[in-house]
Coordinates of C-alpha atoms and ligand atoms in Angstrom, one line a residue:
X1 CA 61.5 -15.8 167.2
X2 CA 60.3 -18.7 169.3
X3 CA 56.5 -18.6 169.1
X4 CA 54.5 -21.6 170.2
X5 CA 51.0 -21.4 169.0
X6 CA 48.1 -22.8 171.0
X7 CA 46.6 -26.0 169.6
X8 CA 44.1 -25.1 166.9
X9 CA 40.9 -27.0 165.9
X10 CA 40.5 -27.8 162.1
X11 CA 38.1 -24.9 161.8
X12 CA 40.6 -22.5 163.4
X13 CA 43.4 -24.0 161.3
X14 CA 41.5 -22.8 158.2
X15 CA 43.2 -19.5 158.8
X16 CA 46.4 -20.8 157.3
X17 CA 44.8 -21.2 153.9
X18 CA 44.0 -17.5 153.4
X19 CA 47.1 -16.3 155.2
X20 CA 49.4 -18.5 153.1
X21 CA 47.6 -17.3 149.9
X22 CA 48.4 -13.7 150.8
X23 CA 52.0 -14.6 151.8
X24 CA 52.5 -16.3 148.5
X25 CA 51.1 -13.3 146.6
X26 CA 53.5 -11.1 148.5
X27 CA 56.4 -13.2 147.1
X28 CA 55.2 -12.7 143.5
X29 CA 57.1 -10.2 141.3
X30 CA 53.9 -8.1 141.0
X31 CA 51.7 -8.8 144.0
X32 CA 48.0 -8.2 143.8
X33 CA 47.7 -7.2 147.5
X34 CA 51.3 -7.0 148.8
X35 CA 50.5 -8.2 152.4
X36 CA 54.0 -8.2 153.9
X37 CA 52.7 -9.0 157.4
X38 CA 51.1 -12.3 156.2
X39 CA 54.4 -13.2 154.6
X40 CA 56.3 -12.3 157.8
X41 CA 54.0 -14.5 159.9
X42 CA 54.3 -17.5 157.6
X43 CA 58.1 -17.0 157.6
X44 CA 58.3 -16.5 161.4
X45 CA 56.5 -19.7 162.0
X46 CA 58.2 -21.5 159.1
X47 CA 54.8 -22.8 158.2
X48 CA 54.8 -25.6 155.7
X49 CA 52.4 -24.0 153.2
X50 CA 53.2 -26.7 150.5
X51 CA 51.0 -29.2 152.4
X52 CA 48.0 -27.0 151.6
X53 CA 48.6 -27.5 147.8
X54 CA 47.6 -24.0 147.0
X55 CA 47.3 -23.5 143.2
X56 CA 47.7 -20.2 141.4
X57 CA 44.0 -19.8 140.9
X58 CA 43.1 -20.2 144.6
X59 CA 46.0 -17.9 145.6
X60 CA 44.8 -15.2 143.2
X61 CA 41.2 -15.5 144.2
X62 CA 41.9 -15.4 148.0
X63 CA 44.2 -12.4 147.6
X64 CA 41.9 -10.5 145.3
X65 CA 39.0 -11.1 147.6
X66 CA 41.0 -9.5 150.5
X67 CA 41.9 -6.6 148.3
X68 CA 38.2 -6.0 147.4
X69 CA 37.2 -6.1 151.1
X70 CA 40.1 -3.7 151.9
X71 CA 38.9 -1.3 149.2
X72 CA 35.3 -1.1 150.5
X73 CA 36.6 -0.8 154.1
X74 CA 39.2 1.9 153.3
X75 CA 36.5 4.0 151.5
X76 CA 34.1 3.6 154.4
X77 CA 36.6 4.7 157.1
X78 CA 37.8 7.6 155.0
X79 CA 34.2 8.8 154.9
X80 CA 33.6 8.0 158.6
X81 CA 36.6 8.7 160.7
X82 CA 34.5 8.1 163.8
X83 CA 33.7 4.5 162.5
X84 CA 34.2 1.2 164.2
X85 CA 35.5 -1.7 162.0
X86 CA 34.8 -5.4 162.6
X87 CA 36.6 -8.3 161.0
X88 CA 34.6 -11.4 161.7
X89 CA 36.6 -14.6 161.6
X90 CA 39.8 -12.5 161.4
X91 CA 42.3 -15.4 161.7
X92 CA 45.7 -13.9 161.5
X93 CA 44.7 -11.3 159.0
X94 CA 45.8 -7.6 159.6
X95 CA 43.3 -5.7 157.5
X96 CA 43.6 -2.6 159.8
X97 CA 47.3 -2.3 158.8
X98 CA 46.5 -2.5 155.1
X99 CA 43.8 0.1 154.9
X100 CA 45.5 3.2 156.4
X101 CA 42.5 4.0 158.7
X102 CA 42.2 7.4 160.4
X103 CA 43.6 7.0 163.9
X104 CA 40.2 7.7 165.3
X105 CA 38.8 4.4 164.0
X106 CA 38.4 1.6 166.5
X107 CA 39.0 -1.9 165.0
X108 CA 37.7 -5.2 166.3
X109 CA 39.2 -8.5 165.2
X110 CA 36.9 -11.3 166.2
X111 CA 37.8 -15.0 166.2
X112 CA 37.8 -18.0 168.5
X113 CA 39.8 -17.5 171.7
X114 CA 42.8 -19.7 170.6
X115 CA 43.1 -17.7 167.4
X116 CA 43.1 -14.4 169.4
X117 CA 45.8 -15.8 171.6
X118 CA 47.9 -16.6 168.5
X119 CA 47.2 -13.1 167.2
X120 CA 48.6 -11.6 170.4
X121 CA 51.7 -13.7 170.1
X122 CA 52.4 -12.8 166.5
X123 CA 51.0 -9.4 165.6
X124 CA 52.3 -6.3 167.2
X125 CA 49.6 -4.4 169.1
X126 CA 48.1 -1.2 167.8
X127 CA 46.4 1.4 170.0
X128 CA 43.0 1.2 168.2
X129 CA 43.0 -2.5 167.5
X130 CA 41.0 -4.7 169.8
X131 CA 40.7 -8.5 169.7
X132 CA 37.6 -10.4 170.8
X133 CA 37.9 -14.1 171.4
X134 CA 34.4 -15.5 170.7
X135 CA 32.3 -17.7 168.5
X136 CA 30.5 -15.2 166.2
X137 CA 27.3 -17.4 166.3
X138 CA 27.0 -16.6 170.0
X139 CA 25.4 -13.4 171.3
X140 CA 27.5 -11.8 174.0
X141 CA 30.6 -10.7 172.1
X142 CA 28.7 -7.8 170.5
X143 CA 28.4 -6.2 173.9
X144 CA 32.0 -5.0 173.5
X145 CA 31.2 -3.1 170.3
X146 CA 30.0 0.6 170.6
X147 CA 26.4 1.1 169.5
X148 CA 26.6 4.8 168.6
X149 CA 29.2 4.8 165.8
X150 CA 28.9 4.0 162.0
X151 CA 30.3 0.5 161.4
X152 CA 32.0 -1.4 158.6
X153 CA 31.7 -5.1 159.0
X154 CA 34.0 -7.4 157.1
X155 CA 34.2 -11.2 156.9
X156 CA 36.8 -12.9 154.7
X157 CA 36.5 -16.6 154.5
X158 CA 34.0 -17.0 157.3
X159 CA 30.6 -17.4 155.8
X160 CA 31.3 -20.8 154.2
X161 CA 31.6 -22.2 157.8
X162 CA 28.2 -21.0 159.0
X163 CA 24.9 -22.6 158.3
X164 CA 22.3 -20.6 156.5
X165 CA 20.4 -19.9 159.7
X166 CA 23.6 -19.0 161.6
X167 CA 24.4 -16.4 158.9
X168 CA 20.9 -14.9 158.9
X169 CA 21.0 -14.7 162.7
X170 CA 24.4 -13.1 162.7
X171 CA 23.5 -10.5 160.1
X172 CA 20.3 -9.7 162.1
X173 CA 22.2 -9.4 165.4
X174 CA 24.8 -7.0 163.8
X175 CA 22.1 -4.8 162.2
X176 CA 20.2 -4.8 165.5
X177 CA 23.3 -3.7 167.5
X178 CA 25.0 -1.3 165.1
X179 CA 23.2 2.0 164.3
X180 CA 24.1 2.1 160.6
X181 CA 26.9 1.1 158.3
X182 CA 28.1 -1.3 155.6
X183 CA 28.9 -5.0 155.4
X184 CA 31.3 -6.7 153.0
X185 CA 32.0 -10.4 152.8
X186 CA 32.9 -13.1 150.3
X187 CA 29.9 -15.2 149.4
X188 CA 29.3 -18.4 147.5
X189 CA 26.7 -19.7 145.0
X190 CA 25.6 -23.4 145.5
X191 CA 28.0 -24.2 142.6
X192 CA 30.9 -22.5 144.4
X193 CA 30.2 -24.4 147.5
X194 CA 30.2 -27.7 145.5
X195 CA 33.5 -26.7 143.9
X196 CA 35.0 -25.7 147.3
X197 CA 34.0 -29.2 148.6
X198 CA 35.7 -30.9 145.7
X199 CA 38.8 -28.9 144.8
X200 CA 42.3 -29.9 145.7
X201 CA 43.3 -26.5 147.1
X202 CA 40.3 -26.4 149.6
X203 CA 40.5 -30.0 150.6
X204 CA 41.7 -29.0 154.1
X205 CA 38.4 -27.2 154.8
X206 CA 36.0 -29.3 152.6
X207 CA 34.5 -31.2 155.6
X208 CA 33.9 -27.9 157.5
X209 CA 31.8 -26.2 154.9
X210 CA 28.2 -25.8 156.1
X211 CA 26.9 -22.9 154.0
X212 CA 24.6 -23.9 151.2
X213 CA 25.3 -20.8 149.1
X214 CA 22.8 -18.6 147.3
X215 CA 22.7 -17.3 143.7
X216 CA 20.8 -14.0 144.0
X217 CA 22.9 -11.3 145.7
X218 CA 19.6 -9.6 146.7
X219 CA 18.6 -12.6 148.8
X220 CA 20.0 -11.2 152.1
X221 CA 17.8 -8.1 151.6
X222 CA 14.8 -10.4 152.5
X223 CA 16.5 -11.4 155.7
X224 CA 16.4 -7.9 157.2
X225 CA 14.5 -4.9 155.8
X226 CA 17.5 -2.5 156.6
X227 CA 19.9 -4.5 154.4
X228 CA 20.4 -3.1 150.9
X229 CA 22.8 -4.4 148.2
X230 CA 25.4 -1.8 147.2
X231 CA 27.3 -3.9 144.8
X232 CA 28.0 -7.5 143.7
X233 CA 31.7 -7.6 142.9
X234 CA 32.3 -10.3 140.4
X235 CA 36.0 -11.1 140.0
X236 CA 35.9 -11.8 136.3
X237 CA 35.1 -8.1 135.9
X238 CA 37.7 -6.6 138.2
X239 CA 40.7 -4.8 136.6
X240 CA 43.3 -7.0 138.5
X241 CA 42.4 -9.9 136.2
X242 CA 44.7 -8.2 133.6
X243 CA 47.6 -9.1 135.9
X244 CA 46.7 -12.8 136.0
X245 CA 48.8 -15.4 134.1
X246 CA 47.7 -15.8 130.5
X247 CA 45.5 -18.9 130.8
X248 CA 43.6 -17.6 133.8
X249 CA 43.3 -14.1 132.4
X250 CA 41.7 -15.4 129.2
X251 CA 39.4 -17.7 131.2
X252 CA 38.2 -14.8 133.4
X253 CA 37.9 -12.4 130.5
X254 CA 35.6 -14.8 128.7
X255 CA 33.7 -15.5 131.9
X256 CA 33.1 -11.7 132.4
X257 CA 30.6 -11.7 129.5
X258 CA 28.2 -13.8 131.5
X259 CA 26.9 -12.9 135.0
X260 CA 25.6 -16.4 135.7
X261 CA 29.0 -17.9 134.8
X262 CA 30.9 -15.2 136.7
X263 CA 28.8 -16.0 139.8
X264 CA 30.3 -19.5 139.8
X265 CA 33.6 -18.0 140.8
X266 CA 34.6 -15.8 143.7
X267 CA 32.0 -13.1 144.7
X268 CA 32.3 -10.3 147.2
X269 CA 29.0 -8.8 148.3
X270 CA 28.7 -5.3 149.6
X271 CA 25.6 -4.1 151.5
X272 CA 24.5 -1.1 153.5
X273 CA 22.2 -1.1 156.5
Ligands
SAM1 C1 39.4 -19.2 156.2 S1 39.8 -18.5 157.7 C2 39.9 -16.8 157.3 C3 40.7 -16.0 158.2 C4 40.9 -14.5 157.9 N1 39.6 -13.8 157.7 C5 41.7 -14.4 156.6 O1 41.2 -13.9 155.6 O2 42.9 -14.8 156.7 C6 38.3 -18.6 158.6 C7 38.4 -18.0 160.0 O3 37.1 -18.0 160.6 C8 37.2 -18.4 161.9 N2 35.8 -18.8 162.3 C9 35.1 -19.8 161.7 N3 33.9 -19.9 162.3 C10 33.9 -19.0 163.3 C11 33.0 -18.7 164.3 N4 31.8 -19.3 164.4 N5 33.3 -17.7 165.2 C12 34.5 -17.1 165.1 N6 35.4 -17.3 164.2 C13 35.1 -18.3 163.3 C14 38.2 -19.5 161.9 O4 38.7 -19.6 163.2 C15 39.2 -18.9 161.0 O5 40.2 -18.1 161.6

């Protein structure tokens, strides 16, 4: 298939990291997520994922993170078949396909216009999937999202690229626009931000990281009175760790005994508003 992608900026290019992690997971004998579409896109474009130097730990973390976001989202849309779903900084991810949403759910993938163009070239359209080409730190794009339906907002791999103020403003705009719902995104402690800036596997995005991180998952509750923490998902305590290779499995099982230590790794935060 001859697909020519638009030229992407380094920030837009970050989509490859998470996409390739999910593609590599799909090629494992026992995938954590089993994202066949990610695998197909990487194969279609013959993308040279080896240049990203993705290690097993990064691959497992990125994939498990997507799975946890999927689980929260799937539960929400099952309870709210009239929901709208938003994926902020969607890249080439196809969460809607993975979660078996009721056909009444409208889904919005939001990313920069060039990424949306690439999505249109690579991902077969679906009746209830809409793409919005926009910078999420700007205001107008939310006008396209209904204001009278419960909403599930997801963001996988986006927050690290926002400043603290941009993230607070984004959450406030979402809560001001949407009547009620839930939000789920991966977050970072200051240590995790430091690690992302210095690890080999995240070298391609190190210069782009702007978020300072926060330790207390309740901190966002102080940004907007409607926001309430539902759950801090610490990966060391998730059952999928049992599938990890021995060394990593033992490391995470040990880490699971300490909340402070577990927070140094990948965290998914789930809120309601
Ligand atoms: C690490 S990738 C993750 C992509 C996708 N969520 C996934 O899991 O594969 C980060 C994505 O966020 C997008 N992004 C970063 N800053 C953004 C912004 N201000 N507005 C819209 N998209 C943004 C990038 O273009 C990129 O596609």
